[in-house]
Coordinates of C-alpha atoms in Angstrom, one line a residue:
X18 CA 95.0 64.8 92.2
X19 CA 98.3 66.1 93.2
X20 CA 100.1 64.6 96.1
X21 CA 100.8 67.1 97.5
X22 CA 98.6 71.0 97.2
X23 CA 100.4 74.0 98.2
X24 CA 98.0 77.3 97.7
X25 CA 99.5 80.9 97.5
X26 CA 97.0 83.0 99.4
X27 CA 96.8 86.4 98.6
X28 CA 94.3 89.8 97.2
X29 CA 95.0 90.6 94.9
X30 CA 97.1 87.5 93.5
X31 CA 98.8 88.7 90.6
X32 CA 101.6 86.6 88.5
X33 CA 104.8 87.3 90.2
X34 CA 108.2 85.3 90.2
X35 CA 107.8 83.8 92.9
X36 CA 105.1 81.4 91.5
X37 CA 107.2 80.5 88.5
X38 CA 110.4 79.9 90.8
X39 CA 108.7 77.4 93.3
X40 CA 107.1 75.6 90.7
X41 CA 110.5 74.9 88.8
X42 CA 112.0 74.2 92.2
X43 CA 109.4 71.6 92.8
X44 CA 108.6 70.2 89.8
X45 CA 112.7 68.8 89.9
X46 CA 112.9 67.6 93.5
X47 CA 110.1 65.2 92.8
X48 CA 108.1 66.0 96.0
X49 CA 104.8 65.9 93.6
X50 CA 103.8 69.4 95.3
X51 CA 101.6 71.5 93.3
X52 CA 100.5 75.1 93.3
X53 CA 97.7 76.3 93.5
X54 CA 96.5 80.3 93.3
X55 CA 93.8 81.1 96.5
X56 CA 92.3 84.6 95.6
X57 CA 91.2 85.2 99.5
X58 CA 90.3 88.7 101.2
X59 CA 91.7 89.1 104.4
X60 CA 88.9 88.7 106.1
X61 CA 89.2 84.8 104.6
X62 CA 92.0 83.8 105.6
X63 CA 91.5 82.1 108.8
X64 CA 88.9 80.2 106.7
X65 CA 91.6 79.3 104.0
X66 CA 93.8 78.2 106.9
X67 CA 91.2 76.3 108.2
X68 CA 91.0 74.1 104.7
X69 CA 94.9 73.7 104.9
X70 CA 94.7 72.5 108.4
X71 CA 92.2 70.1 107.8
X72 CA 93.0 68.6 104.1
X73 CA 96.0 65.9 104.8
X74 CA 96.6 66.9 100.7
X75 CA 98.0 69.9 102.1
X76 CA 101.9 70.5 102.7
X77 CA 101.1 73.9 103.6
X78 CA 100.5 77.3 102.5
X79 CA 102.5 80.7 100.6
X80 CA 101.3 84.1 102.5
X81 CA 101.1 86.5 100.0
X82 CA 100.7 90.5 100.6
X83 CA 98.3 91.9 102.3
X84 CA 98.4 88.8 104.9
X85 CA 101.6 88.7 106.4
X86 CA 100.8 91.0 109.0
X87 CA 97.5 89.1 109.8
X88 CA 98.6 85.4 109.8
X89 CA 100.8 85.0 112.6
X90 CA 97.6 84.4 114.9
X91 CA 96.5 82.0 113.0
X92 CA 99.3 80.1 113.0
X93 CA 99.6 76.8 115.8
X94 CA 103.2 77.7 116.0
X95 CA 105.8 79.9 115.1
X96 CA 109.4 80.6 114.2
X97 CA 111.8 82.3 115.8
X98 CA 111.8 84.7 112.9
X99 CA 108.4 84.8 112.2
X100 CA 107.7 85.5 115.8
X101 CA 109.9 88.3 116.1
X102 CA 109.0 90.3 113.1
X103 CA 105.1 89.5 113.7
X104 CA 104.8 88.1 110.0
X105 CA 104.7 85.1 108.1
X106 CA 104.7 83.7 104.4
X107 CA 105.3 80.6 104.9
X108 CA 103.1 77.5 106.9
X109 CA 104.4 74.1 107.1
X110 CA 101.2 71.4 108.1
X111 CA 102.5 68.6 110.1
X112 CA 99.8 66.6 112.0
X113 CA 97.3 69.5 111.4
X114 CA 99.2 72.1 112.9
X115 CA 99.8 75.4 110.9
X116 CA 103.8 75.9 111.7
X117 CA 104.1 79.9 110.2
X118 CA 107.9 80.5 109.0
X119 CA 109.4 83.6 107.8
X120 CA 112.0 83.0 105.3
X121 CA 112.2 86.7 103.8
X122 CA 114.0 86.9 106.8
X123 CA 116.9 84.2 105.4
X124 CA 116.5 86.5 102.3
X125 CA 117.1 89.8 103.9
X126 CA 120.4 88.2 105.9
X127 CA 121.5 86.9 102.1
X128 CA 121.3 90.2 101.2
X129 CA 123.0 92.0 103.8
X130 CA 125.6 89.5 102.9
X131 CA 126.2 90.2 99.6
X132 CA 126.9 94.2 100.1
X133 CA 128.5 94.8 103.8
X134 CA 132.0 94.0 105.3
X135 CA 132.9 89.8 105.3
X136 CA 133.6 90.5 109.2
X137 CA 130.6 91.1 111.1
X138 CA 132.4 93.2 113.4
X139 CA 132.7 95.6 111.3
X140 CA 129.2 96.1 109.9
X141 CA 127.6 99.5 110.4
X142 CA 125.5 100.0 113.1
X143 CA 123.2 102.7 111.8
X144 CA 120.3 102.3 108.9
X145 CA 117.2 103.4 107.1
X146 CA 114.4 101.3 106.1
X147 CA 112.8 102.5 103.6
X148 CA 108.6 100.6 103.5
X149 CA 106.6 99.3 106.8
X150 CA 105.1 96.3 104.9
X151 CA 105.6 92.4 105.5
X152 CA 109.4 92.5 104.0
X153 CA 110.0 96.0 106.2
X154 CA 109.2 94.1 108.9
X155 CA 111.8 91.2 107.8
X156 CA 114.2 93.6 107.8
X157 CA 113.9 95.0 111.1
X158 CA 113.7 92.0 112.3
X159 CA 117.3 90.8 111.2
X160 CA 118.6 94.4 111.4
X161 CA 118.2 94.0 115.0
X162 CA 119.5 90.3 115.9
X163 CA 122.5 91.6 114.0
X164 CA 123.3 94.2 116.8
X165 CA 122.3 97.4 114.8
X166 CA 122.0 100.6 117.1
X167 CA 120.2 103.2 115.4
X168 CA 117.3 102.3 112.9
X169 CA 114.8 104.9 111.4
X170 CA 111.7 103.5 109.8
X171 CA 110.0 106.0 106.9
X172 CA 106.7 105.1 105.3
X173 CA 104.6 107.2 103.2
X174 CA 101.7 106.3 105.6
X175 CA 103.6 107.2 109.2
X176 CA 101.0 105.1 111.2
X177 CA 102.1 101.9 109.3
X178 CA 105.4 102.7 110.6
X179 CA 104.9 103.7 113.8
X180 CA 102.6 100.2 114.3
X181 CA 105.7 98.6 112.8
X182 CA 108.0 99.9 115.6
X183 CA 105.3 99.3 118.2
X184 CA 105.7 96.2 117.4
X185 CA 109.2 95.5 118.2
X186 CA 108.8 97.7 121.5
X187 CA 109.9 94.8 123.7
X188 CA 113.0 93.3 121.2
X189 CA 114.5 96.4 120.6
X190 CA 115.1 97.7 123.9
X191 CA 118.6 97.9 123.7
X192 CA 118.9 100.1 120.6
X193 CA 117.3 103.3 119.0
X194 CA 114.2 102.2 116.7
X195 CA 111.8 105.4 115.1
X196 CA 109.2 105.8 113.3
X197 CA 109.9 108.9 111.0
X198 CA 107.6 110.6 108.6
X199 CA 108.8 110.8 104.7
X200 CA 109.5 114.0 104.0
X201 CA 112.9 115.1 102.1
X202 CA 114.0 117.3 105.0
X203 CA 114.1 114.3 107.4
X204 CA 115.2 111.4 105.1
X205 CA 118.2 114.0 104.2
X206 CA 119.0 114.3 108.7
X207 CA 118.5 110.4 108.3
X208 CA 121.0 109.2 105.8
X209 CA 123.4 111.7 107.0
X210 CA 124.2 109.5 110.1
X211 CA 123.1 106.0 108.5
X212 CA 125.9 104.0 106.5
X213 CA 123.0 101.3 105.3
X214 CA 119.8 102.1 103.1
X215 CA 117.5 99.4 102.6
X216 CA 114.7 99.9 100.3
X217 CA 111.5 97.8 101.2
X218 CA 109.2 100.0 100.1
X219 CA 108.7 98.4 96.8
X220 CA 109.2 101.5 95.0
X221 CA 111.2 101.4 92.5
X222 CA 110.0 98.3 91.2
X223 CA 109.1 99.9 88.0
X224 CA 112.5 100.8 86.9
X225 CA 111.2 104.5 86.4
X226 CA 110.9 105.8 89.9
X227 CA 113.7 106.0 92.8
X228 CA 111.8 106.5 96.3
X229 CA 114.1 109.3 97.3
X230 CA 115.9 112.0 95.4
X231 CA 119.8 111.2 94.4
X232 CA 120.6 114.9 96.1
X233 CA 119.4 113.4 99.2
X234 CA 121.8 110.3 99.1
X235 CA 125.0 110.8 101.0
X236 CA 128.3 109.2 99.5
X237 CA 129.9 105.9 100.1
X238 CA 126.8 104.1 101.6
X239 CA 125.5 100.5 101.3
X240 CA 122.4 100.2 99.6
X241 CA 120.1 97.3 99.6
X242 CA 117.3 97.6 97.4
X243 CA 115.0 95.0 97.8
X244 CA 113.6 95.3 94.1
X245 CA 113.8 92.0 92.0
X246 CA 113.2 93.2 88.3
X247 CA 115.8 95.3 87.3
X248 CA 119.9 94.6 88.0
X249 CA 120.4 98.4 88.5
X250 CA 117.6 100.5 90.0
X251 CA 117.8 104.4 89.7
X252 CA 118.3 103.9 93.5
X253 CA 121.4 101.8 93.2
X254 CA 122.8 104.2 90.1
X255 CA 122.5 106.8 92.1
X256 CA 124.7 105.3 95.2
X257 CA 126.6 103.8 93.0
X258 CA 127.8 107.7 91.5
X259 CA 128.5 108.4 94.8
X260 CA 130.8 105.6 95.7
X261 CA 128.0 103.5 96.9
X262 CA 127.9 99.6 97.5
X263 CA 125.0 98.6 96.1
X264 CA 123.0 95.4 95.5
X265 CA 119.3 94.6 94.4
X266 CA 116.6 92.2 95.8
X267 CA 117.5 89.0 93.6
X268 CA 120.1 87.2 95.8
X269 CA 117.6 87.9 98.9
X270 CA 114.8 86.9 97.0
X271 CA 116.5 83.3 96.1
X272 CA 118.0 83.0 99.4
X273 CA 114.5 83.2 100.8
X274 CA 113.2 80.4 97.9
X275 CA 115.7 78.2 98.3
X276 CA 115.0 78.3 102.5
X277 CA 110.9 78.1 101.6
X278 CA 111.4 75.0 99.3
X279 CA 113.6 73.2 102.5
X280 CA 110.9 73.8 104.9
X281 CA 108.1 72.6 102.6
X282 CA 110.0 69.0 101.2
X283 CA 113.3 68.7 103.7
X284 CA 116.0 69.1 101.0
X285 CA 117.3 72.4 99.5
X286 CA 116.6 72.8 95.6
X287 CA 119.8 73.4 93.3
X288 CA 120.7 77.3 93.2
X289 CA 121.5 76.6 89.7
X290 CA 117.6 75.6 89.1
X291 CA 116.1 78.7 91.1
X292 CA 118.4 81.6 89.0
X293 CA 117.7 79.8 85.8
X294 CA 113.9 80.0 86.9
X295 CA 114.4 83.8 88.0
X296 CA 115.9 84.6 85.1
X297 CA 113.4 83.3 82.8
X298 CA 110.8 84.7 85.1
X299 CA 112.5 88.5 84.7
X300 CA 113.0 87.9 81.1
X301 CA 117.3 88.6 81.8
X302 CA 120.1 86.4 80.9
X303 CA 121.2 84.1 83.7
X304 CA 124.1 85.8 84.2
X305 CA 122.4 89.1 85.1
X306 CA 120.5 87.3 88.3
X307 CA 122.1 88.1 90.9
X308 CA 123.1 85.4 93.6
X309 CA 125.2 86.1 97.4
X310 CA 129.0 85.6 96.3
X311 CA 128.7 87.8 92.6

């Protein structure tokens, strides 16, 4: 038996990096924490957090999609991040209490990091999210504890949007927060006025679709597309043309890991190890993974 069982929850569970990038993580800082792959419907998952709770073998759980949304209930307590954007992938168990984290929020502030102005002062203040998932909901999160003004929120399904900016009725008084539907016409009146474009729609991911026209994309923006398996999306081509900077989802997606392994064993796993793993992972050459500072 492992000292230490971790399960990734999730329906359906398929083989994604992130499996292969915790366990090399893991398996060098000596913590003797093993994965373990839970196959669990949503309506499970309070049962599955129930085992976790209970099992002292347990160091905690990895919320996979479609559960995000659903855990934070579940939870005993939560994070400042993970309460704000009302999602969590990540519980720590400590005395059998279920602490639920968000670290794709760490991720998404890597990322913003890696493409906009060194002085905060002088980011933009105006953006479109693109998706109205778990990670959309990351992103709105940090868009709005970093003072943005005006954010527009598109998802092929409008309600999931408009239940995403329901929720964050109360934390973002101060600013401008829509729901809009996806249609070129509007996406065009969107960007025209946004300077960021963050794509967390998970389109794209393919390397053969871009989830909005390049005619539609207005020059010189910042784009973060939050896609890990290609270095240059046809989304980030296509900004780039146009005088775009542009970055994908790997350097958010390790900033996100590295935060994840910390709150799971106390010490942060070497960079170094987590690209390597990444790399191997996407099948690319180390020096194509992106990391915040390239």
């Amino acid at each position: 038996m492992p000292s230490a069982r971790l399960p990734i929850i999730g329906h359906p569970l398929t083989r994604t990096p992130l499996e292969g990038v915790l366990r090399a993580a893991l398996s060098e800082d000596g913590s003797g924490i093993e994965i373990e792959r839970w196959e669990r419907r949503p309506h499970l998952l309070a049962e599955a957090l129930r085992e976790v709770r209970a099992g002292a073998d347990f160091t905690g759980a990895i919320v996979a999609s479609p559960h995000k949304e659903k855990a934070p209930p579940l939870a005993d307590a939560l994070s400042e991040d993970a309460r704000v954007s009302g999602a969590v992938n990540v519980f720590v168990r400590a005395d059998e209490r279920l602490r639920g984290h968000n670290t794709d929020a760490d991720g998404v502030r890597a990322g913003l990091v890696s493409i906009l102005p060194r002085v905060k002062g002088k980011w933009p203040r105006n953006a479109v999210v693109l998706g109205a998932g778990g990670g959309a909901r990351a992103v709105v999160a940090v868009l709005i504890g970093s003072g943005f003004q005006h954010v527009a929120v598109l998802n092929r399904h409008l309600h999931r949007a408009e239940a995403l900016v329901a929720h964050f009725s109360r934390t973002a008084r101060h600013m401008e927060l829509r729901a809009r539907p996806w249609h070129d016409a509007i996406i065009e009146v969107e960007l025209a006025r946004a300077e960021l474009l963050i794509n967390a729609s998970g389109i794209g991911a393919d390397g053969g679709e871009s989830p909005i026209p390049a005619g539609l994309l207005p020059s010189d923006r910042y784009v973060l597309d939050l896609v890990l398996n290609h270095p240059i999306t046809p989304l980030m081509a296509a900004a780039q043309e146009l005088g775009g900077t542009v970055a994908n989802g790997q350097a958010a997606f390790l900033a996100a890991c590295t935060e994840t392994v910390r709150l799971l064993t106390g010490t942060a796993p070497q960079l170094e190890t987590l690209r390597g793993a990444l790399a191997t992972e996407l099948g690319l050459p180390e020096e194509a993974v992106a990391v915040v500072g390239d």
